[in-house]
Coordinates of C-alpha atoms and ligand atoms in Angstrom, one line a residue:
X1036 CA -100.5 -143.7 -96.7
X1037 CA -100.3 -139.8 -96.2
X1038 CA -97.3 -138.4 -95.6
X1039 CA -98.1 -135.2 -93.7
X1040 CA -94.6 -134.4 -93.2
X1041 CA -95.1 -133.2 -96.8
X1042 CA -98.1 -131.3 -95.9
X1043 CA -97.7 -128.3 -97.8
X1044 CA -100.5 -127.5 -99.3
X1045 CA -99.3 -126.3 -103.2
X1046 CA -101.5 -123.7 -104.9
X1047 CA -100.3 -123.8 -108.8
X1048 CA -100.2 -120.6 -110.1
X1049 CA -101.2 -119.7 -113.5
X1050 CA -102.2 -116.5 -116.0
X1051 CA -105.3 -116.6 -117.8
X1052 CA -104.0 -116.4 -121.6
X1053 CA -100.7 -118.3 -121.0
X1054 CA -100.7 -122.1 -122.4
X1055 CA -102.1 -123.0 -118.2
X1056 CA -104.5 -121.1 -118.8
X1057 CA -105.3 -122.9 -122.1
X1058 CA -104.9 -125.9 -120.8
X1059 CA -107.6 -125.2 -117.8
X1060 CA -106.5 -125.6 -114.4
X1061 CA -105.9 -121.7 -113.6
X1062 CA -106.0 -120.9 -110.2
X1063 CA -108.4 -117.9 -108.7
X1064 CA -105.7 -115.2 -108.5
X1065 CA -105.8 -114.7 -112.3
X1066 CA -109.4 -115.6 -112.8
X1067 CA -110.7 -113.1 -110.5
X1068 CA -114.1 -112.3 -111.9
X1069 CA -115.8 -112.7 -115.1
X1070 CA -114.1 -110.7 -117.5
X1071 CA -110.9 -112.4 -116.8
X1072 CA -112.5 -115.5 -117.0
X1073 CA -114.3 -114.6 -120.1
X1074 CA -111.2 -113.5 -121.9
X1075 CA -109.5 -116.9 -121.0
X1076 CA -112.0 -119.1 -122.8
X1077 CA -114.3 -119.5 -119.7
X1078 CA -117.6 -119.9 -120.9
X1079 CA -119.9 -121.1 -117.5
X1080 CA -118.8 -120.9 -113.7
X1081 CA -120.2 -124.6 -112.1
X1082 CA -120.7 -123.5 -108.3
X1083 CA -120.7 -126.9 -106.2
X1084 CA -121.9 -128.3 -102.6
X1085 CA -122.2 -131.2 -101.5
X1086 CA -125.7 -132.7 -99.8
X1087 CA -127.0 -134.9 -96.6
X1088 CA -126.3 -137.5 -98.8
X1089 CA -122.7 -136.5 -100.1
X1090 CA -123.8 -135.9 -103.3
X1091 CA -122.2 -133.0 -104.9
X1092 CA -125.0 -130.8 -106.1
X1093 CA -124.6 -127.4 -109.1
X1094 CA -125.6 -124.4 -110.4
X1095 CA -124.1 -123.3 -113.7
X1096 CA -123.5 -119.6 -114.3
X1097 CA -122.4 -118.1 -117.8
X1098 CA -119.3 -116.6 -117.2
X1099 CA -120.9 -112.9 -117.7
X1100 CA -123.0 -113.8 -114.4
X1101 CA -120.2 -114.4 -112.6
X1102 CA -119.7 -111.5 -111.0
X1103 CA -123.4 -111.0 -110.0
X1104 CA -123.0 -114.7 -108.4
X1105 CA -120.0 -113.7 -106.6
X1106 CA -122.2 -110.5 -105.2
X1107 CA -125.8 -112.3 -104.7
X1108 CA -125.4 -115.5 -105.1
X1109 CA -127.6 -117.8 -107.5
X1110 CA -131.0 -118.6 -105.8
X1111 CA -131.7 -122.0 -104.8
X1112 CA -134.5 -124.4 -103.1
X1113 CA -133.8 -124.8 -99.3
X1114 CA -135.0 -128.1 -100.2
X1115 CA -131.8 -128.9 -100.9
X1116 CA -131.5 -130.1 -97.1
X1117 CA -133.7 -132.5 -97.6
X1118 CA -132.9 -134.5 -100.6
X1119 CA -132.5 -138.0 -100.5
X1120 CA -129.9 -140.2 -102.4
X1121 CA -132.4 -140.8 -104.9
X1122 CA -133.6 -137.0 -105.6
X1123 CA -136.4 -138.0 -103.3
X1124 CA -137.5 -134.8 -101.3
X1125 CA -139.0 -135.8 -97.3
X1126 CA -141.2 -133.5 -95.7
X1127 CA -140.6 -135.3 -92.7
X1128 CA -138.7 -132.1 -91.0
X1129 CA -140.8 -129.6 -90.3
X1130 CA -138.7 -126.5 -90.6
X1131 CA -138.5 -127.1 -94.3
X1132 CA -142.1 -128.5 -94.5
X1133 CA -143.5 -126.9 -97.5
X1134 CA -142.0 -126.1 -101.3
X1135 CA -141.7 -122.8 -100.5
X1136 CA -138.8 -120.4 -99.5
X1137 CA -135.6 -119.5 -101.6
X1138 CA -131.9 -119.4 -100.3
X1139 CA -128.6 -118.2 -102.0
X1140 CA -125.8 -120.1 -103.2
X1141 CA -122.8 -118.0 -102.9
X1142 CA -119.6 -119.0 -104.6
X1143 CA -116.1 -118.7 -102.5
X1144 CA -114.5 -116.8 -105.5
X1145 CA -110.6 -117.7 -104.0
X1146 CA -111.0 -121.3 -104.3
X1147 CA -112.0 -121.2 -108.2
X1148 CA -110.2 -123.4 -110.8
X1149 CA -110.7 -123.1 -113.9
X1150 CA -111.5 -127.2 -114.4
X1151 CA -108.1 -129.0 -116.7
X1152 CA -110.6 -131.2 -117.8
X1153 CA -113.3 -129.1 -119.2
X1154 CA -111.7 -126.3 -119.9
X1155 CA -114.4 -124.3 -120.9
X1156 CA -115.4 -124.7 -117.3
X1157 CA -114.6 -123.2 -113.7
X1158 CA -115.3 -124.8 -110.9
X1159 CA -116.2 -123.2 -107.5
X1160 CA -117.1 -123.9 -104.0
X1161 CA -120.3 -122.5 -102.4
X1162 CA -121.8 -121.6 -99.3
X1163 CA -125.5 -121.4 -98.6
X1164 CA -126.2 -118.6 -97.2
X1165 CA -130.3 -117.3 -96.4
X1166 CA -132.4 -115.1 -98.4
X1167 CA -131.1 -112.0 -96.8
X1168 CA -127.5 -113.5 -96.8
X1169 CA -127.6 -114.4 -93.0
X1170 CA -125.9 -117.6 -92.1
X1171 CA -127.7 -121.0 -93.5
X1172 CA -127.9 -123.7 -90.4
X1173 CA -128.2 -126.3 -92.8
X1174 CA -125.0 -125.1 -95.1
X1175 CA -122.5 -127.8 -94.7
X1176 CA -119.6 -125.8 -94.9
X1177 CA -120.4 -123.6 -92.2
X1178 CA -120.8 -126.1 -90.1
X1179 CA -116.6 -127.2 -90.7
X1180 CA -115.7 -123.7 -90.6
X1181 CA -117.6 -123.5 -86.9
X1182 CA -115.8 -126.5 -85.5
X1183 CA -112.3 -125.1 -86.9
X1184 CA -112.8 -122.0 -85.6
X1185 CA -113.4 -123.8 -82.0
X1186 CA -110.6 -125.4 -82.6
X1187 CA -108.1 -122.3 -83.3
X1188 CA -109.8 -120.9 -80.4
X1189 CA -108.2 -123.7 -78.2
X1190 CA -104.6 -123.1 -80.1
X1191 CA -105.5 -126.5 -82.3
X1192 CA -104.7 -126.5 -85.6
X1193 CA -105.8 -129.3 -88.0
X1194 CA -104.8 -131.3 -91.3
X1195 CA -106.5 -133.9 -93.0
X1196 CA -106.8 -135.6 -95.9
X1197 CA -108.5 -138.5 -97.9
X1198 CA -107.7 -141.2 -99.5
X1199 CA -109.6 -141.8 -102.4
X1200 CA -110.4 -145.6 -103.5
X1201 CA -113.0 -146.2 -107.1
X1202 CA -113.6 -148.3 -109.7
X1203 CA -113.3 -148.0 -113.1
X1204 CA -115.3 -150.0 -115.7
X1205 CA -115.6 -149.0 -119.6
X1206 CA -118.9 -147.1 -120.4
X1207 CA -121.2 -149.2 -121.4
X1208 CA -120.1 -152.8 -119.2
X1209 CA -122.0 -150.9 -116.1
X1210 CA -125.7 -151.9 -115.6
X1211 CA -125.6 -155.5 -115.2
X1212 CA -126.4 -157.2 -111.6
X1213 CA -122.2 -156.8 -111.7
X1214 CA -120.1 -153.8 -112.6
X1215 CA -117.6 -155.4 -114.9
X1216 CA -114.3 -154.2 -114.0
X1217 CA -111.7 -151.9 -116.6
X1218 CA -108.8 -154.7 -115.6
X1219 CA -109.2 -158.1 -113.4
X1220 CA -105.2 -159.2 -113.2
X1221 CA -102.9 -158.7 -109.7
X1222 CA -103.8 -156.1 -107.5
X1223 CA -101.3 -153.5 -107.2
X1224 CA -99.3 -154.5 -110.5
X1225 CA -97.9 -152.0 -112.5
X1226 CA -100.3 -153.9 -115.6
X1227 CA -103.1 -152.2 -113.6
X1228 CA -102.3 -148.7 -114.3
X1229 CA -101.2 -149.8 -117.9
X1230 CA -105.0 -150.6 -118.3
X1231 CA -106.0 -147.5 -118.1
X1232 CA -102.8 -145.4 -119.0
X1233 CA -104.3 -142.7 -121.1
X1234 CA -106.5 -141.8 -118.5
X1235 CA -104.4 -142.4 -115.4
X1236 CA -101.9 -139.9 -117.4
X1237 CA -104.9 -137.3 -118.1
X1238 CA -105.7 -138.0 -114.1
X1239 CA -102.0 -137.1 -112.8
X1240 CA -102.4 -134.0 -115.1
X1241 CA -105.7 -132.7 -114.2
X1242 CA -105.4 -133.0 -110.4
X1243 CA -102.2 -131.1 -110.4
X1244 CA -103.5 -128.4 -112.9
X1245 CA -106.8 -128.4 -110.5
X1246 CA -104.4 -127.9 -107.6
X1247 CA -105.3 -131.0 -105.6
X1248 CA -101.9 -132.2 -104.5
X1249 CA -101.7 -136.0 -104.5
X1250 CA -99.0 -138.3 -102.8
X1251 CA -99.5 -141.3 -105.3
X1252 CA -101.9 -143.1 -107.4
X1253 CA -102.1 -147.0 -107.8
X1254 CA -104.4 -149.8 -108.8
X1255 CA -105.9 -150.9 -105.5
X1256 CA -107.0 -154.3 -104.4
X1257 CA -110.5 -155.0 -105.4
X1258 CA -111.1 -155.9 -109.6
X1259 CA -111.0 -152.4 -111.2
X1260 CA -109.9 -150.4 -108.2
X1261 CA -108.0 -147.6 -108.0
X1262 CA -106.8 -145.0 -105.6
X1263 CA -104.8 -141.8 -105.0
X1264 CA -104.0 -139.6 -101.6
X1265 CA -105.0 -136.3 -101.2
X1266 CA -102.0 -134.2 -99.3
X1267 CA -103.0 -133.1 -96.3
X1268 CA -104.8 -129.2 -96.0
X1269 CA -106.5 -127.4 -93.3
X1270 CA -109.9 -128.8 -92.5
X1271 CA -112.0 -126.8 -95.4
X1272 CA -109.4 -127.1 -98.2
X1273 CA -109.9 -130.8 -97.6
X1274 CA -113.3 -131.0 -98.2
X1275 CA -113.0 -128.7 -101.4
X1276 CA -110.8 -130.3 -102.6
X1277 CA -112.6 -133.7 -101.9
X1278 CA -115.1 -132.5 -104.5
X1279 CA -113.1 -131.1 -107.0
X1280 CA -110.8 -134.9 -107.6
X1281 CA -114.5 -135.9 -107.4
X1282 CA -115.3 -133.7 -110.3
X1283 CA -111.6 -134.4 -112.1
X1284 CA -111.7 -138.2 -111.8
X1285 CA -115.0 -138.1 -113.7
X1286 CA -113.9 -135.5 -116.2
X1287 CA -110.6 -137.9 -116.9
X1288 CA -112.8 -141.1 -116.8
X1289 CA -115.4 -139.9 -119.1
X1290 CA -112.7 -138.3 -122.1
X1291 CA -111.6 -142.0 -122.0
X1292 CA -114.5 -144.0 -122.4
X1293 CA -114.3 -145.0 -118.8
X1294 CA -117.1 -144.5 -116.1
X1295 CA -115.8 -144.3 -112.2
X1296 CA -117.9 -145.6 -109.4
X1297 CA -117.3 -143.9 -105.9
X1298 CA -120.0 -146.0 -104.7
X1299 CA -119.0 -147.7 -101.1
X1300 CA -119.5 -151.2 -102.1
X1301 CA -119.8 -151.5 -106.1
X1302 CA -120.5 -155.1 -106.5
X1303 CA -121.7 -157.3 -103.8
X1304 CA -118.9 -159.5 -102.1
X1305 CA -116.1 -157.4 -102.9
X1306 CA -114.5 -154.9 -101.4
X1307 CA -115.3 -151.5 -101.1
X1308 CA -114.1 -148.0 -101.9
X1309 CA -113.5 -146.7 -98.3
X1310 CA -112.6 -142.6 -97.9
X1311 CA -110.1 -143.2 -95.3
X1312 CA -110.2 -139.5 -93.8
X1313 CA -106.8 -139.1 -92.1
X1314 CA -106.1 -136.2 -89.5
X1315 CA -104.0 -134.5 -87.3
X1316 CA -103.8 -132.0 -84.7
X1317 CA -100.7 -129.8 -83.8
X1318 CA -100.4 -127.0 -81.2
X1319 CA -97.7 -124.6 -81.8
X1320 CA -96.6 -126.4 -84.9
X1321 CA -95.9 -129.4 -83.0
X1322 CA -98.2 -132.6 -84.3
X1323 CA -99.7 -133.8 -80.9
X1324 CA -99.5 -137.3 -82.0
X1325 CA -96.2 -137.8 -81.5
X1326 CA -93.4 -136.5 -79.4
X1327 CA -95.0 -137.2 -76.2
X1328 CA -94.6 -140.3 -74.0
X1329 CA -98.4 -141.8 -74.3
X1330 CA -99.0 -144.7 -76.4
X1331 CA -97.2 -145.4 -79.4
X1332 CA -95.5 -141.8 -78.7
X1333 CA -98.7 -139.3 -78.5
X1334 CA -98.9 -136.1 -76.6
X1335 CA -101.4 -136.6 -73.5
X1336 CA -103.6 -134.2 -75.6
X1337 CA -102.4 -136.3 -79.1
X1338 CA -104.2 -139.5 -76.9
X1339 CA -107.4 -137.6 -75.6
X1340 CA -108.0 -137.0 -79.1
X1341 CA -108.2 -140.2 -80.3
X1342 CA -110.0 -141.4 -77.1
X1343 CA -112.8 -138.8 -78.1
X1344 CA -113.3 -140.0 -81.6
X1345 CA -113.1 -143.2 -79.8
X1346 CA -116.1 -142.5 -77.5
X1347 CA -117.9 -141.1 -80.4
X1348 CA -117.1 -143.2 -83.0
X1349 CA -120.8 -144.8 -83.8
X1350 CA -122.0 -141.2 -83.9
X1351 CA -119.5 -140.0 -86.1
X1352 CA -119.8 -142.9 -88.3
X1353 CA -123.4 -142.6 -88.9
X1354 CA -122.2 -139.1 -90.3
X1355 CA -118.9 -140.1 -91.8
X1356 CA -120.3 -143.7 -93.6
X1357 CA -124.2 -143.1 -93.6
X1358 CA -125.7 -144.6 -96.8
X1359 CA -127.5 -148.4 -97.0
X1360 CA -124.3 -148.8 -99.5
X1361 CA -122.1 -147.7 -96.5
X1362 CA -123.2 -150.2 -94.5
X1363 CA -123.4 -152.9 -96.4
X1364 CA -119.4 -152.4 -97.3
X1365 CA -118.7 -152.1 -93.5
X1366 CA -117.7 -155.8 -92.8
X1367 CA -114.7 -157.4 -90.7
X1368 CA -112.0 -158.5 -92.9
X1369 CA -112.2 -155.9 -95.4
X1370 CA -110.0 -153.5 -93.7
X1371 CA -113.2 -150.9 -93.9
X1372 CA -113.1 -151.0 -89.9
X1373 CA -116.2 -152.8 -88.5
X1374 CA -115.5 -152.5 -84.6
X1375 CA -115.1 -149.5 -82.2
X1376 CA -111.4 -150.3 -81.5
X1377 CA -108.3 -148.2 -82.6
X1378 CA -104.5 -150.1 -83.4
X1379 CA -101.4 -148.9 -84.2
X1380 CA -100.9 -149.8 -88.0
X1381 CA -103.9 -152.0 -87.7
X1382 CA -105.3 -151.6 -90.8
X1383 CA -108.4 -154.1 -89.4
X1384 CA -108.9 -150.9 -86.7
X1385 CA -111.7 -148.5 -87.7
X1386 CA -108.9 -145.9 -86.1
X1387 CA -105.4 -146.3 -87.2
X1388 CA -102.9 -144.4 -85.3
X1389 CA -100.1 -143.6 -88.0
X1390 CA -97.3 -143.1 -85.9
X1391 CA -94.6 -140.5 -86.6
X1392 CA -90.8 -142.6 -87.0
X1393 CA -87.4 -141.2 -87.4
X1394 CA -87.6 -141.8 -91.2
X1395 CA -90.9 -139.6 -91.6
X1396 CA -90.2 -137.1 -88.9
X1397 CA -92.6 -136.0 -85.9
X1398 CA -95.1 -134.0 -88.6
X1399 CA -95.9 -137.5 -90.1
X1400 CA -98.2 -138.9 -87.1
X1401 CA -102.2 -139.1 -88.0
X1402 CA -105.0 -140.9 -87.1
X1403 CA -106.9 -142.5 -90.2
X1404 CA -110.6 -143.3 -89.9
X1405 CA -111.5 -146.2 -92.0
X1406 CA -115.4 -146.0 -92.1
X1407 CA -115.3 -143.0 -94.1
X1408 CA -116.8 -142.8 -97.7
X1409 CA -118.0 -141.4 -100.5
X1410 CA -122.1 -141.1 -99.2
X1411 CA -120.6 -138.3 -96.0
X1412 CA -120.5 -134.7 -96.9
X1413 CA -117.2 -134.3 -96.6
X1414 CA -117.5 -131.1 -94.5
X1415 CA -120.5 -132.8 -91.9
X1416 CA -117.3 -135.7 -91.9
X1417 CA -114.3 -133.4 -90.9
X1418 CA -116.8 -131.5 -88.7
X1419 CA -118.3 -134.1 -86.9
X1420 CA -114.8 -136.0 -86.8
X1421 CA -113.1 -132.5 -85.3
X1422 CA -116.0 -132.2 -82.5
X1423 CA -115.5 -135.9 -81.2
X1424 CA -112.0 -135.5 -81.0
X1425 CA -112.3 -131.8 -79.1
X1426 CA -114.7 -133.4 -77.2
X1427 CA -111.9 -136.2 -75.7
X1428 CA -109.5 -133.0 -75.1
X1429 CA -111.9 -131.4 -73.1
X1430 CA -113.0 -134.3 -71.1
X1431 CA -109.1 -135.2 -70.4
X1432 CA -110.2 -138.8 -71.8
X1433 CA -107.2 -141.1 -72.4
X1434 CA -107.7 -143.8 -74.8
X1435 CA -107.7 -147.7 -73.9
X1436 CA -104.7 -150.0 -75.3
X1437 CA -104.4 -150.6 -78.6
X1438 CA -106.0 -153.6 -80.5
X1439 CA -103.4 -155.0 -82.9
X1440 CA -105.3 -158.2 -84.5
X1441 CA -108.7 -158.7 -86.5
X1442 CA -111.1 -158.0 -83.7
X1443 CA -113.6 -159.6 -85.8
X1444 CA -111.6 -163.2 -85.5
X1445 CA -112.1 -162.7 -81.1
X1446 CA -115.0 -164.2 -79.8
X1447 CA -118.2 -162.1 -78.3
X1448 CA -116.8 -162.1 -74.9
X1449 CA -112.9 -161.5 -76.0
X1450 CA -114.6 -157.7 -77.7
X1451 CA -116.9 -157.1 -75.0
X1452 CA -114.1 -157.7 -72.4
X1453 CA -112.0 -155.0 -74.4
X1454 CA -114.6 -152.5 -74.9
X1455 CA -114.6 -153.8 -78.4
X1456 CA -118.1 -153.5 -80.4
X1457 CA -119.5 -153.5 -83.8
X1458 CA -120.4 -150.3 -85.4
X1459 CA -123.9 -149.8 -86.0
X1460 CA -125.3 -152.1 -89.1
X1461 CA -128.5 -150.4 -89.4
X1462 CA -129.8 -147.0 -90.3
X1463 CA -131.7 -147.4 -86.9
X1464 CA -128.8 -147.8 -85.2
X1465 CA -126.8 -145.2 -86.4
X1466 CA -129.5 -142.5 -86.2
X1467 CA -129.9 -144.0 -82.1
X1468 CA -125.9 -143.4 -82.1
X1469 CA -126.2 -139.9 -83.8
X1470 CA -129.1 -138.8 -81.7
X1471 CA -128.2 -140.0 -78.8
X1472 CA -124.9 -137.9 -78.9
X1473 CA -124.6 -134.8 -78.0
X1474 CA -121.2 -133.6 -78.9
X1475 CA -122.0 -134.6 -83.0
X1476 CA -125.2 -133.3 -82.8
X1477 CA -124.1 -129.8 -81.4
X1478 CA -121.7 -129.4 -83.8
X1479 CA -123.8 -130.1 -87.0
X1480 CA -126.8 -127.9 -85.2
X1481 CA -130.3 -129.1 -84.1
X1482 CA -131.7 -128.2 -87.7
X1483 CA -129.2 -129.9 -90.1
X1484 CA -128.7 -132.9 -87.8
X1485 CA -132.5 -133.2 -87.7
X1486 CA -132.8 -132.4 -91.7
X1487 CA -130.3 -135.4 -91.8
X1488 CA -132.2 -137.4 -90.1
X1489 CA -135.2 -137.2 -92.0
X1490 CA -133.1 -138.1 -95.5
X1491 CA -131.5 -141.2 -93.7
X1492 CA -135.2 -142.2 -92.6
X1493 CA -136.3 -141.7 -96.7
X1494 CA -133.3 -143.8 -97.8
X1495 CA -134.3 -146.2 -95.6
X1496 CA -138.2 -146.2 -96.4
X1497 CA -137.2 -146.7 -100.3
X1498 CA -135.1 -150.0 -99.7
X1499 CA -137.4 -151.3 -97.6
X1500 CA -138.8 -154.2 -100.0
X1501 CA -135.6 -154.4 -102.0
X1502 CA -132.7 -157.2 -101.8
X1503 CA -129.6 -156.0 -101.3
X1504 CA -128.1 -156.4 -104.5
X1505 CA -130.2 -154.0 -105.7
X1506 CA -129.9 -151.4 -103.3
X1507 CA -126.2 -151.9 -103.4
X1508 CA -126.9 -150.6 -107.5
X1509 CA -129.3 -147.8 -106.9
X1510 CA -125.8 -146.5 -105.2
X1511 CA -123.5 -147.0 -107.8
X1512 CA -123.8 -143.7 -109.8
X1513 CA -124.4 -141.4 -107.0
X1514 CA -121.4 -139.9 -106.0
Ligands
LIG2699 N1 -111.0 -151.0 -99.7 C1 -110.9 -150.9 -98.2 C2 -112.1 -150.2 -97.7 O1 -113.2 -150.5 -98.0 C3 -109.6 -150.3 -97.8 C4 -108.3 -151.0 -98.2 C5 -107.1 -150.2 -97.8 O2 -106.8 -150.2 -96.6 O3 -106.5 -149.5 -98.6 O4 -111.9 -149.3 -96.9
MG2700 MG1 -106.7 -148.3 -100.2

């Protein structure tokens, strides 16, 4: 669905003062600090993260403050770390045991968009940095930045980007046992869009005004589902951007009297709203996944890749697809990828090897991860997916053959003959595969993947005497 031959990643330009700049949408370069944003209309500068739980988190500074932000930072609870979904706050790791301590939120001033959708709004990235403005272990970001950095020290460059699947229901027709949908006719028909055309119009808008270059937009599958790509970026624009069509999609939802649910599984039975995260490596400039003479055309390197995310998949996907929603959308047949297995074009394999073809050109090969979603910081994600995959380069691993059918129609022996086994269904067992692995734990650090534990442990502990319809809805407005 990505077409990374058209991986360039656009940054609209804009003044502050034109009619862009009126309409919202202006990029950093004419927005540079407060003044200029001040002068344009800008009245408060929204500085985002996301959390353990991939929940993007705020502070709100009046646009006169901006500058101080850029230069200080906004102070902020280290707590932060160990939120739960539910704004629940464990003591259960030590290092951040007590209410006490204060840590700065810095803005990353180039990346600031002045929002299409609220105009009177900019929106901006931010790292966590300590009191004294050393590095943060816990800041998310930095940990993506680390593991590109290892990367480009290896000559690796990376691109990824997400697919984005929701569901739309009209304000109001959202706290029953079921979410009722916008629209309920065929999947994929042009009616579907024509449901909500005022705000699919205001979307298309928005995002290109925000500078998140999409590939296309449609009504998906599943009753009131809808989805757009993201064009593939480096690693860190990726997961910025991530969170700002978070931020837009809302924005466009709510001017319409529409509410969006990113939730992994909205209503029970039905499908979910996977995060497919698709990547690919190149050395040189040339993509790695293709070109070469290894399975379905990769590079030897290309193949050790996925072979490493292959190895590590129930680690990575305890990071990548880690809430109780997460796993209850995980299930064979929904094309969510439920087994460790990889396929070319499978779209039943949790790894899907896009292959490049003489119609897309040799750019266009990635590798799409299917149990991705909404719950994973999209930074731990792209880290923790970058690591695994370095970690099969390293190790020379090449991967097994393909699996091109359901794996979840074989038989118990037929997956455990082809190495073939179903992700981790439990928190339990996804905190064994996390913990137990040390390539994704080094490259989210002792103290965040620890931190992380301890939130997944809370999550857990709140469900615990709860069906699962209704922790399915405690999830629904999260994200
Ligand atoms: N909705 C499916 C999921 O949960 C994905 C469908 C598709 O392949 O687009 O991931
Ligand atoms: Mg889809």
């Amino acid at each position: 669905m990505l077409d990374q031959a058209t991986a360039t990643a656009t940054e609209p330009a804009g003044e502050a003062g034109t009619q862009a700049g009126r309409e919202g949408g202006t990029q950093a370069a004419a927005l540079a600090g407060g003044q200029a944003l001040a002068r344009a209309g800008v009245v408060g500068v929204t500085i985002v993260w996301a959390d353990n739980n991939g929940i993007p988190r705020s502070r709100t500074v009046p646009a006169a403050q901006y500058d101080a932000a850029i230069e200080r930072g906004v102070g902020i609870t280290p707590l932060f770390a160990v939120f739960d979904s539910h704004d629940g706050i464990t003591f259960d790791h030590s290092p951040l045991g007590t209410p006490s301590g204060d840590i700065r939120l810095m803005p990353v001033p180039d990346r600031l968009v002045r929002l299409a959708g609220q105009p009177g709004f900019a929106w901006v990235p931010g790292r966590q940095v300590a009191a004294d403005g050393s590095a943060w272990p816990y800041d998310q970001r930095g940990v993506l930045e680390r593991q590109v950095a290892r990367a480009a020290a290896l000559g690796l460059d990376f691109l990824a980007g997400y697919e984005m699947e929701f569901h739309l229901s009209r304000a109001g027709d959202d706290d029953g046992d079921e979410v009722r949908p916008v629209y309920d006719g065929p999947s994929y028909g042009p009616a579907k869009l024509l449901a909500v055309d005022a705000f699919a119009a205001q979307l298309l808008h928005d995002l290109d005004r925000n500078g998140v270059p999409i590939g296309q937009l449609h009504g998906e599958y599943g009753p009131g589902q809808f989805e757009f790509n993201i064009s593939p970026a480096d690693p860190v624009t990726a997961a910025d951007r991530q969170l700002l069509a978070r931020q837009t999609v809302h924005a466009a939802a709510r001017a319409h009297g529409l509410r969006a649910s990113f939730a992994p599984l909205v209503n029970p039975g039905q499908v979910g709203n996977g995060w497919h995260l698709h990547t690919s490596l190149s050395q040189a400039g040339a993509n790695l996944l293709s070109g070469g003479d290894g399975p379905a055309g990769m590079t030897a390197e290309g193949g050790a890749y996925l072979a490493g995310l292959l190895r590590d998949l129930p680690a990575v996907v305890a990071v990548t697809a880690p809430s109780l929603s997460s796993l209850q959308r995980l299930r064979p047949g929904y094309w969510s990828g439920a087994y460790t297995c990889w396929g070319v074009e499978n779209r039943e394999a949790s790894l899907r090897l896009v292959p490049s073809t003489p119609l897309l050109g040799a750019g266009h090969a990635n590798v799409e991860l299917k149990p991705s979603d909404a719950a994973a910081n999209p930074y731990l994600a792209l880290a923790a997916v970058i690591a695994a995959g370095l970690g099969g380069i390293e190790d020379g691993l090449t991967p097994p053959d393909p699996v091109q059918d359901n794996p979840g129609s074989w038989s118990e022996e037929r997956r455990a003959e082809h190495g073939v086994h179903r992700l981790p269904a439990t928190v339990t067992e996804q905190l064994g595969a996390l913990l137990g692995n040390p390539r994704v734990r080094a490259a989210l650090g002792e103290e965040l993947t620890d931190a992380f534990r301890a939130v997944r442990v809370s999550d857990a502990a709140r469900a615990r005497d709860r069906d699962a319809a209704d922790v399915l809805r405690s999830y629904r407005w999260l994200y």
